[in-house]
Amino acid sequence: MTSQTDLAALMCSRLCHDMLSPVGALSNGLELLADERDPEMRARCVELLEQSAKISTDKLKFFRLAFGAAGGFGDAVPVEEVQEVIAALASDAKRVELNWAIASSSLPKPAAKVLLNLSQIALDALVRGGTLDIGAERLGGNVEIVARATGSRIAFDETIGSALQGDLHSAEISSRTAAAHMIALLADEMGGGLQYQLSEGALVLGAVLPEPEGMIG
């Protein structure tokens, strides 16, 4: 079984991997700007720096809510915070249409983490763009979540699907599957579960999570 220390190390590796490209682009852009004298090219360098800074900020906001303690929100996270983070990632990915179906104004913090991670997995599957539909409903003491990716090409490593369902051996867990493994553990601790369905042109990820005690109603 993967220890908490091992999982933390894998999550750190995932964060570093995802941040390397935009932070590297910032570094390269600053070097180019220092040497460039042409006004048009300097303006282009500044534009690229702004884009890289936005992507870096968007990713860090996602990591804070999806993996971190998300301090400042109490036991529930406002839905608009979740929507803002996912919308920013979808905007950075380009060619992705984002649709929402969430009636609640807030979600329990564990459910928000699961929704964010499922949304990220679905977004990553849309390698040629497409549509990402995200829904969540608090019903009968449970939070039901769905993230559906549809597009001309769906790229999904079913090892991630196995991680979501808790079927991976510890030796198979990597920085690529660590986030899926983390939310599978979280769902299991809550007495809930995750599932996925992959078909031609569509990936559906879902979760049913019991509401934490004291938040039902």
PDB file of C-alpha atoms in Angstrom:
ATOM      1  CA  MET A   1       0.000   0.000   0.000  1.00  0.00           C
ATOM      2  CA  THR A   2       1.281   3.476  -0.881  1.00  0.00           C
ATOM      3  CA  SER A   3       2.138   5.432   2.280  1.00  0.00           C
ATOM      4  CA  GLN A   4       1.003   8.999   2.867  1.00  0.00           C
ATOM      5  CA  THR A   5       4.630  10.086   2.470  1.00  0.00           C
ATOM      6  CA  ASP A   6       4.916   8.314  -0.899  1.00  0.00           C
ATOM      7  CA  LEU A   7       1.643   9.838  -2.080  1.00  0.00           C
ATOM      8  CA  ALA A   8       2.745  13.318  -0.985  1.00  0.00           C
ATOM      9  CA  ALA A   9       6.003  12.858  -2.904  1.00  0.00           C
ATOM     10  CA  LEU A  10       4.121  11.757  -6.036  1.00  0.00           C
ATOM     11  CA  MET A  11       1.757  14.736  -5.766  1.00  0.00           C
ATOM     12  CA  CYS A  12       4.761  17.070  -5.460  1.00  0.00           C
ATOM     13  CA  SER A  13       6.239  15.474  -8.575  1.00  0.00           C
ATOM     14  CA  ARG A  14       2.961  16.066 -10.390  1.00  0.00           C
ATOM     15  CA  LEU A  15       2.896  19.720  -9.328  1.00  0.00           C
ATOM     16  CA  CYS A  16       6.509  20.274 -10.398  1.00  0.00           C
ATOM     17  CA  HIS A  17       5.892  18.596 -13.753  1.00  0.00           C
ATOM     18  CA  ASP A  18       2.820  20.727 -14.480  1.00  0.00           C
ATOM     19  CA  MET A  19       4.541  23.953 -13.428  1.00  0.00           C
ATOM     20  CA  LEU A  20       7.806  23.347 -15.279  1.00  0.00           C
ATOM     21  CA  SER A  21       6.555  24.439 -18.701  1.00  0.00           C
ATOM     22  CA  PRO A  22       4.916  27.796 -17.803  1.00  0.00           C
ATOM     23  CA  VAL A  23       7.644  28.750 -15.319  1.00  0.00           C
ATOM     24  CA  GLY A  24      10.314  27.779 -17.853  1.00  0.00           C
ATOM     25  CA  ALA A  25       8.562  29.939 -20.441  1.00  0.00           C
ATOM     26  CA  LEU A  26       8.674  32.871 -17.996  1.00  0.00           C
ATOM     27  CA  SER A  27      12.409  32.400 -17.522  1.00  0.00           C
ATOM     28  CA  ASN A  28      13.058  32.151 -21.263  1.00  0.00           C
ATOM     29  CA  GLY A  29      10.869  35.167 -21.952  1.00  0.00           C
ATOM     30  CA  LEU A  30      12.749  37.305 -19.451  1.00  0.00           C
ATOM     31  CA  GLU A  31      16.070  36.324 -21.052  1.00  0.00           C
ATOM     32  CA  LEU A  32      14.748  37.260 -24.501  1.00  0.00           C
ATOM     33  CA  LEU A  33      13.355  40.548 -23.215  1.00  0.00           C
ATOM     34  CA  ALA A  34      16.707  41.493 -21.672  1.00  0.00           C
ATOM     35  CA  ASP A  35      18.480  41.086 -25.034  1.00  0.00           C
ATOM     36  CA  GLU A  36      15.762  42.335 -27.397  1.00  0.00           C
ATOM     37  CA  ARG A  37      15.821  45.932 -28.640  1.00  0.00           C
ATOM     38  CA  ASP A  38      13.167  45.862 -31.351  1.00  0.00           C
ATOM     39  CA  PRO A  39       9.948  47.457 -29.942  1.00  0.00           C
ATOM     40  CA  GLU A  40       7.642  45.034 -31.776  1.00  0.00           C
ATOM     41  CA  MET A  41       9.548  41.996 -30.569  1.00  0.00           C
ATOM     42  CA  ARG A  42       9.696  43.374 -27.021  1.00  0.00           C
ATOM     43  CA  ALA A  43       5.919  43.775 -27.091  1.00  0.00           C
ATOM     44  CA  ARG A  44       5.602  40.162 -28.242  1.00  0.00           C
ATOM     45  CA  CYS A  45       7.891  39.019 -25.414  1.00  0.00           C
ATOM     46  CA  VAL A  46       5.751  40.854 -22.876  1.00  0.00           C
ATOM     47  CA  GLU A  47       2.624  39.224 -24.322  1.00  0.00           C
ATOM     48  CA  LEU A  48       4.179  35.766 -23.972  1.00  0.00           C
ATOM     49  CA  LEU A  49       5.255  36.570 -20.414  1.00  0.00           C
ATOM     50  CA  GLU A  50       1.710  37.612 -19.543  1.00  0.00           C
ATOM     51  CA  GLN A  51       0.335  34.362 -20.992  1.00  0.00           C
ATOM     52  CA  SER A  52       2.835  32.241 -19.071  1.00  0.00           C
ATOM     53  CA  ALA A  53       2.138  34.139 -15.845  1.00  0.00           C
ATOM     54  CA  LYS A  54      -1.614  33.562 -16.274  1.00  0.00           C
ATOM     55  CA  ILE A  55      -1.157  29.836 -16.894  1.00  0.00           C
ATOM     56  CA  SER A  56       1.116  29.565 -13.830  1.00  0.00           C
ATOM     57  CA  THR A  57      -1.410  31.394 -11.645  1.00  0.00           C
ATOM     58  CA  ASP A  58      -4.326  29.296 -12.950  1.00  0.00           C
ATOM     59  CA  LYS A  59      -2.474  26.059 -12.212  1.00  0.00           C
ATOM     60  CA  LEU A  60      -1.507  27.158  -8.708  1.00  0.00           C
ATOM     61  CA  LYS A  61      -5.123  28.107  -7.923  1.00  0.00           C
ATOM     62  CA  PHE A  62      -6.187  24.660  -9.120  1.00  0.00           C
ATOM     63  CA  PHE A  63      -3.547  22.889  -7.013  1.00  0.00           C
ATOM     64  CA  ARG A  64      -4.593  24.868  -3.935  1.00  0.00           C
ATOM     65  CA  LEU A  65      -8.235  23.781  -4.185  1.00  0.00           C
ATOM     66  CA  ALA A  66      -7.792  20.325  -5.723  1.00  0.00           C
ATOM     67  CA  PHE A  67      -4.864  19.060  -3.632  1.00  0.00           C
ATOM     68  CA  GLY A  68      -4.317  21.477  -0.749  1.00  0.00           C
ATOM     69  CA  ALA A  69      -6.148  22.429   2.413  1.00  0.00           C
ATOM     70  CA  ALA A  70      -7.923  25.337   0.658  1.00  0.00           C
ATOM     71  CA  GLY A  71      -7.790  27.422   3.802  1.00  0.00           C
ATOM     72  CA  GLY A  72     -10.196  30.297   4.105  1.00  0.00           C
ATOM     73  CA  PHE A  73     -13.266  28.431   2.853  1.00  0.00           C
ATOM     74  CA  GLY A  74     -14.301  26.539   5.995  1.00  0.00           C
ATOM     75  CA  ASP A  75     -16.058  23.212   5.441  1.00  0.00           C
ATOM     76  CA  ALA A  76     -17.625  24.246   2.124  1.00  0.00           C
ATOM     77  CA  VAL A  77     -16.227  25.802  -1.043  1.00  0.00           C
ATOM     78  CA  PRO A  78     -18.334  28.326  -3.021  1.00  0.00           C
ATOM     79  CA  VAL A  79     -19.256  26.893  -6.413  1.00  0.00           C
ATOM     80  CA  GLU A  80     -18.105  30.065  -8.181  1.00  0.00           C
ATOM     81  CA  GLU A  81     -14.555  29.433  -6.882  1.00  0.00           C
ATOM     82  CA  VAL A  82     -14.590  25.946  -8.410  1.00  0.00           C
ATOM     83  CA  GLN A  83     -16.073  27.233 -11.664  1.00  0.00           C
ATOM     84  CA  GLU A  84     -13.501  30.008 -11.938  1.00  0.00           C
ATOM     85  CA  VAL A  85     -10.587  27.591 -11.566  1.00  0.00           C
ATOM     86  CA  ILE A  86     -11.898  25.071 -14.098  1.00  0.00           C
ATOM     87  CA  ALA A  87     -12.919  27.789 -16.563  1.00  0.00           C
ATOM     88  CA  ALA A  88      -9.379  29.191 -16.425  1.00  0.00           C
ATOM     89  CA  LEU A  89      -7.844  25.773 -17.142  1.00  0.00           C
ATOM     90  CA  ALA A  90     -10.288  25.190 -20.003  1.00  0.00           C
ATOM     91  CA  SER A  91      -9.412  28.611 -21.414  1.00  0.00           C
ATOM     92  CA  ASP A  92      -5.702  27.776 -21.274  1.00  0.00           C
ATOM     93  CA  ALA A  93      -6.386  24.463 -23.040  1.00  0.00           C
ATOM     94  CA  LYS A  94      -8.165  26.248 -25.944  1.00  0.00           C
ATOM     95  CA  ARG A  95     -10.916  24.834 -28.175  1.00  0.00           C
ATOM     96  CA  VAL A  96     -12.923  23.532 -25.216  1.00  0.00           C
ATOM     97  CA  GLU A  97     -16.573  24.459 -24.679  1.00  0.00           C
ATOM     98  CA  LEU A  98     -17.508  24.359 -20.998  1.00  0.00           C
ATOM     99  CA  ASN A  99     -21.052  23.725 -19.734  1.00  0.00           C
ATOM    100  CA  TRP A 100     -22.248  23.745 -16.115  1.00  0.00           C
ATOM    101  CA  ALA A 101     -25.168  22.110 -14.311  1.00  0.00           C
ATOM    102  CA  ILE A 102     -24.682  22.859 -10.603  1.00  0.00           C
ATOM    103  CA  ALA A 103     -27.658  24.075  -8.604  1.00  0.00           C
ATOM    104  CA  SER A 104     -25.970  24.419  -5.201  1.00  0.00           C
ATOM    105  CA  SER A 105     -24.178  27.601  -4.176  1.00  0.00           C
ATOM    106  CA  SER A 106     -21.476  25.612  -2.365  1.00  0.00           C
ATOM    107  CA  LEU A 107     -20.019  22.123  -2.136  1.00  0.00           C
ATOM    108  CA  PRO A 108     -18.448  20.278   0.804  1.00  0.00           C
ATOM    109  CA  LYS A 109     -14.672  20.652   0.562  1.00  0.00           C
ATOM    110  CA  PRO A 110     -14.059  16.926  -0.184  1.00  0.00           C
ATOM    111  CA  ALA A 111     -16.673  17.000  -2.961  1.00  0.00           C
ATOM    112  CA  ALA A 112     -15.076  20.129  -4.432  1.00  0.00           C
ATOM    113  CA  LYS A 113     -11.708  18.321  -4.534  1.00  0.00           C
ATOM    114  CA  VAL A 114     -13.237  15.351  -6.316  1.00  0.00           C
ATOM    115  CA  LEU A 115     -15.086  17.571  -8.805  1.00  0.00           C
ATOM    116  CA  LEU A 116     -11.930  19.541  -9.602  1.00  0.00           C
ATOM    117  CA  ASN A 117      -9.836  16.432 -10.149  1.00  0.00           C
ATOM    118  CA  LEU A 118     -12.446  14.672 -12.283  1.00  0.00           C
ATOM    119  CA  SER A 119     -12.816  17.844 -14.350  1.00  0.00           C
ATOM    120  CA  GLN A 120      -9.046  18.050 -14.861  1.00  0.00           C
ATOM    121  CA  ILE A 121      -8.882  14.400 -15.952  1.00  0.00           C
ATOM    122  CA  ALA A 122     -11.749  14.970 -18.399  1.00  0.00           C
ATOM    123  CA  LEU A 123     -10.131  18.151 -19.709  1.00  0.00           C
ATOM    124  CA  ASP A 124      -6.808  16.363 -20.255  1.00  0.00           C
ATOM    125  CA  ALA A 125      -8.654  13.787 -22.370  1.00  0.00           C
ATOM    126  CA  LEU A 126      -9.769  16.473 -24.870  1.00  0.00           C
ATOM    127  CA  VAL A 127      -6.481  16.589 -26.763  1.00  0.00           C
ATOM    128  CA  ARG A 128      -8.149  18.022 -29.884  1.00  0.00           C
ATOM    129  CA  GLY A 129     -10.725  20.119 -28.083  1.00  0.00           C
ATOM    130  CA  GLY A 130     -14.397  19.385 -27.591  1.00  0.00           C
ATOM    131  CA  THR A 131     -17.029  19.843 -24.906  1.00  0.00           C
ATOM    132  CA  LEU A 132     -16.701  19.474 -21.149  1.00  0.00           C
ATOM    133  CA  ASP A 133     -19.999  19.140 -19.253  1.00  0.00           C
ATOM    134  CA  ILE A 134     -19.782  19.344 -15.457  1.00  0.00           C
ATOM    135  CA  GLY A 135     -22.647  18.693 -13.082  1.00  0.00           C
ATOM    136  CA  ALA A 136     -23.136  18.324  -9.346  1.00  0.00           C
ATOM    137  CA  GLU A 137     -26.211  17.856  -7.179  1.00  0.00           C
ATOM    138  CA  ARG A 138     -26.770  17.546  -3.453  1.00  0.00           C
ATOM    139  CA  LEU A 139     -29.558  15.003  -3.124  1.00  0.00           C
ATOM    140  CA  GLY A 140     -30.766  12.722  -0.334  1.00  0.00           C
ATOM    141  CA  GLY A 141     -27.679  13.148   1.815  1.00  0.00           C
ATOM    142  CA  ASN A 142     -25.269  12.571  -1.076  1.00  0.00           C
ATOM    143  CA  VAL A 143     -23.338  14.739  -3.505  1.00  0.00           C
ATOM    144  CA  GLU A 144     -23.503  13.340  -7.044  1.00  0.00           C
ATOM    145  CA  ILE A 145     -20.843  14.565  -9.479  1.00  0.00           C
ATOM    146  CA  VAL A 146     -20.322  14.013 -13.191  1.00  0.00           C
ATOM    147  CA  ALA A 147     -17.727  15.272 -15.670  1.00  0.00           C
ATOM    148  CA  ARG A 148     -18.328  14.346 -19.315  1.00  0.00           C
ATOM    149  CA  ALA A 149     -15.772  14.987 -22.066  1.00  0.00           C
ATOM    150  CA  THR A 150     -16.879  14.650 -25.697  1.00  0.00           C
ATOM    151  CA  GLY A 151     -14.716  15.298 -28.731  1.00  0.00           C
ATOM    152  CA  SER A 152     -13.319  13.977 -31.990  1.00  0.00           C
ATOM    153  CA  ARG A 153     -10.524  12.268 -30.078  1.00  0.00           C
ATOM    154  CA  ILE A 154     -10.525  11.174 -26.447  1.00  0.00           C
ATOM    155  CA  ALA A 155      -7.090  10.324 -25.007  1.00  0.00           C
ATOM    156  CA  PHE A 156      -7.541   8.486 -21.719  1.00  0.00           C
ATOM    157  CA  ASP A 157      -5.094   6.184 -19.981  1.00  0.00           C
ATOM    158  CA  GLU A 158      -7.235   3.478 -18.418  1.00  0.00           C
ATOM    159  CA  THR A 159      -4.592   3.114 -15.704  1.00  0.00           C
ATOM    160  CA  ILE A 160      -6.085   6.363 -14.399  1.00  0.00           C
ATOM    161  CA  GLY A 161      -9.491   4.686 -14.535  1.00  0.00           C
ATOM    162  CA  SER A 162      -8.141   1.799 -12.477  1.00  0.00           C
ATOM    163  CA  ALA A 163      -6.742   4.306  -9.970  1.00  0.00           C
ATOM    164  CA  LEU A 164     -10.148   5.974  -9.697  1.00  0.00           C
ATOM    165  CA  GLN A 165     -11.703   2.641  -8.831  1.00  0.00           C
ATOM    166  CA  GLY A 166      -8.963   1.773  -6.338  1.00  0.00           C
ATOM    167  CA  ASP A 167      -7.688  -1.154  -8.415  1.00  0.00           C
ATOM    168  CA  LEU A 168      -4.007  -0.181  -8.714  1.00  0.00           C
ATOM    169  CA  HIS A 169      -1.229  -1.897  -6.783  1.00  0.00           C
ATOM    170  CA  SER A 170       1.132   0.442  -4.936  1.00  0.00           C
ATOM    171  CA  ALA A 171       3.915  -0.239  -7.462  1.00  0.00           C
ATOM    172  CA  GLU A 172       1.650   1.007 -10.275  1.00  0.00           C
ATOM    173  CA  ILE A 173       0.906   4.377  -8.671  1.00  0.00           C
ATOM    174  CA  SER A 174       2.899   7.182 -10.290  1.00  0.00           C
ATOM    175  CA  SER A 175       2.797  10.962 -10.481  1.00  0.00           C
ATOM    176  CA  ARG A 176       0.421  10.503 -13.445  1.00  0.00           C
ATOM    177  CA  THR A 177      -2.085   8.449 -11.435  1.00  0.00           C
ATOM    178  CA  ALA A 178      -1.500   9.986  -7.979  1.00  0.00           C
ATOM    179  CA  ALA A 179      -4.355  12.497  -8.209  1.00  0.00           C
ATOM    180  CA  ALA A 180      -6.845   9.793  -9.222  1.00  0.00           C
ATOM    181  CA  HIS A 181      -5.547   7.563  -6.424  1.00  0.00           C
ATOM    182  CA  MET A 182      -5.884  10.437  -3.935  1.00  0.00           C
ATOM    183  CA  ILE A 183      -9.545  11.110  -4.698  1.00  0.00           C
ATOM    184  CA  ALA A 184     -10.273   7.364  -4.720  1.00  0.00           C
ATOM    185  CA  LEU A 185      -8.920   7.216  -1.159  1.00  0.00           C
ATOM    186  CA  LEU A 186     -10.934  10.311  -0.259  1.00  0.00           C
ATOM    187  CA  ALA A 187     -14.152   8.827  -1.673  1.00  0.00           C
ATOM    188  CA  ASP A 188     -13.528   5.537   0.150  1.00  0.00           C
ATOM    189  CA  GLU A 189     -12.941   7.336   3.459  1.00  0.00           C
ATOM    190  CA  MET A 190     -16.286   9.097   3.003  1.00  0.00           C
ATOM    191  CA  GLY A 191     -18.102   5.850   2.206  1.00  0.00           C
ATOM    192  CA  GLY A 192     -18.637   6.825  -1.430  1.00  0.00           C
ATOM    193  CA  GLY A 193     -17.249   5.746  -4.766  1.00  0.00           C
ATOM    194  CA  LEU A 194     -15.976   6.798  -8.166  1.00  0.00           C
ATOM    195  CA  GLN A 195     -16.597   5.352 -11.609  1.00  0.00           C
ATOM    196  CA  TYR A 196     -15.788   5.962 -15.246  1.00  0.00           C
ATOM    197  CA  GLN A 197     -17.070   4.948 -18.655  1.00  0.00           C
ATOM    198  CA  LEU A 198     -15.095   5.282 -21.872  1.00  0.00           C
ATOM    199  CA  SER A 199     -16.672   5.013 -25.301  1.00  0.00           C
ATOM    200  CA  GLU A 200     -15.882   6.301 -28.770  1.00  0.00           C
ATOM    201  CA  GLY A 201     -15.884  10.086 -28.588  1.00  0.00           C
ATOM    202  CA  ALA A 202     -16.853  10.316 -24.914  1.00  0.00           C
ATOM    203  CA  LEU A 203     -15.454   9.901 -21.410  1.00  0.00           C
ATOM    204  CA  VAL A 204     -17.800  10.046 -18.423  1.00  0.00           C
ATOM    205  CA  LEU A 205     -16.402  10.332 -14.890  1.00  0.00           C
ATOM    206  CA  GLY A 206     -18.682  10.192 -11.888  1.00  0.00           C
ATOM    207  CA  ALA A 207     -18.787  10.171  -8.110  1.00  0.00           C
ATOM    208  CA  VAL A 208     -21.348   9.615  -5.374  1.00  0.00           C
ATOM    209  CA  LEU A 209     -20.176  10.990  -2.012  1.00  0.00           C
ATOM    210  CA  PRO A 210     -22.106  11.070   1.259  1.00  0.00           C
ATOM    211  CA  GLU A 211     -22.463  14.552   2.703  1.00  0.00           C
ATOM    212  CA  PRO A 212     -20.211  15.130   5.747  1.00  0.00           C
ATOM    213  CA  GLU A 213     -22.076  15.032   9.065  1.00  0.00           C
ATOM    214  CA  GLY A 214     -23.513  18.395   9.975  1.00  0.00           C
ATOM    215  CA  MET A 215     -23.808  19.550   6.342  1.00  0.00           C
ATOM    216  CA  ILE A 216     -26.922  17.653   5.303  1.00  0.00           C
ATOM    217  CA  GLY A 217     -29.957  19.766   4.764  1.00  0.00           C
TER     218      GLY A 217
END
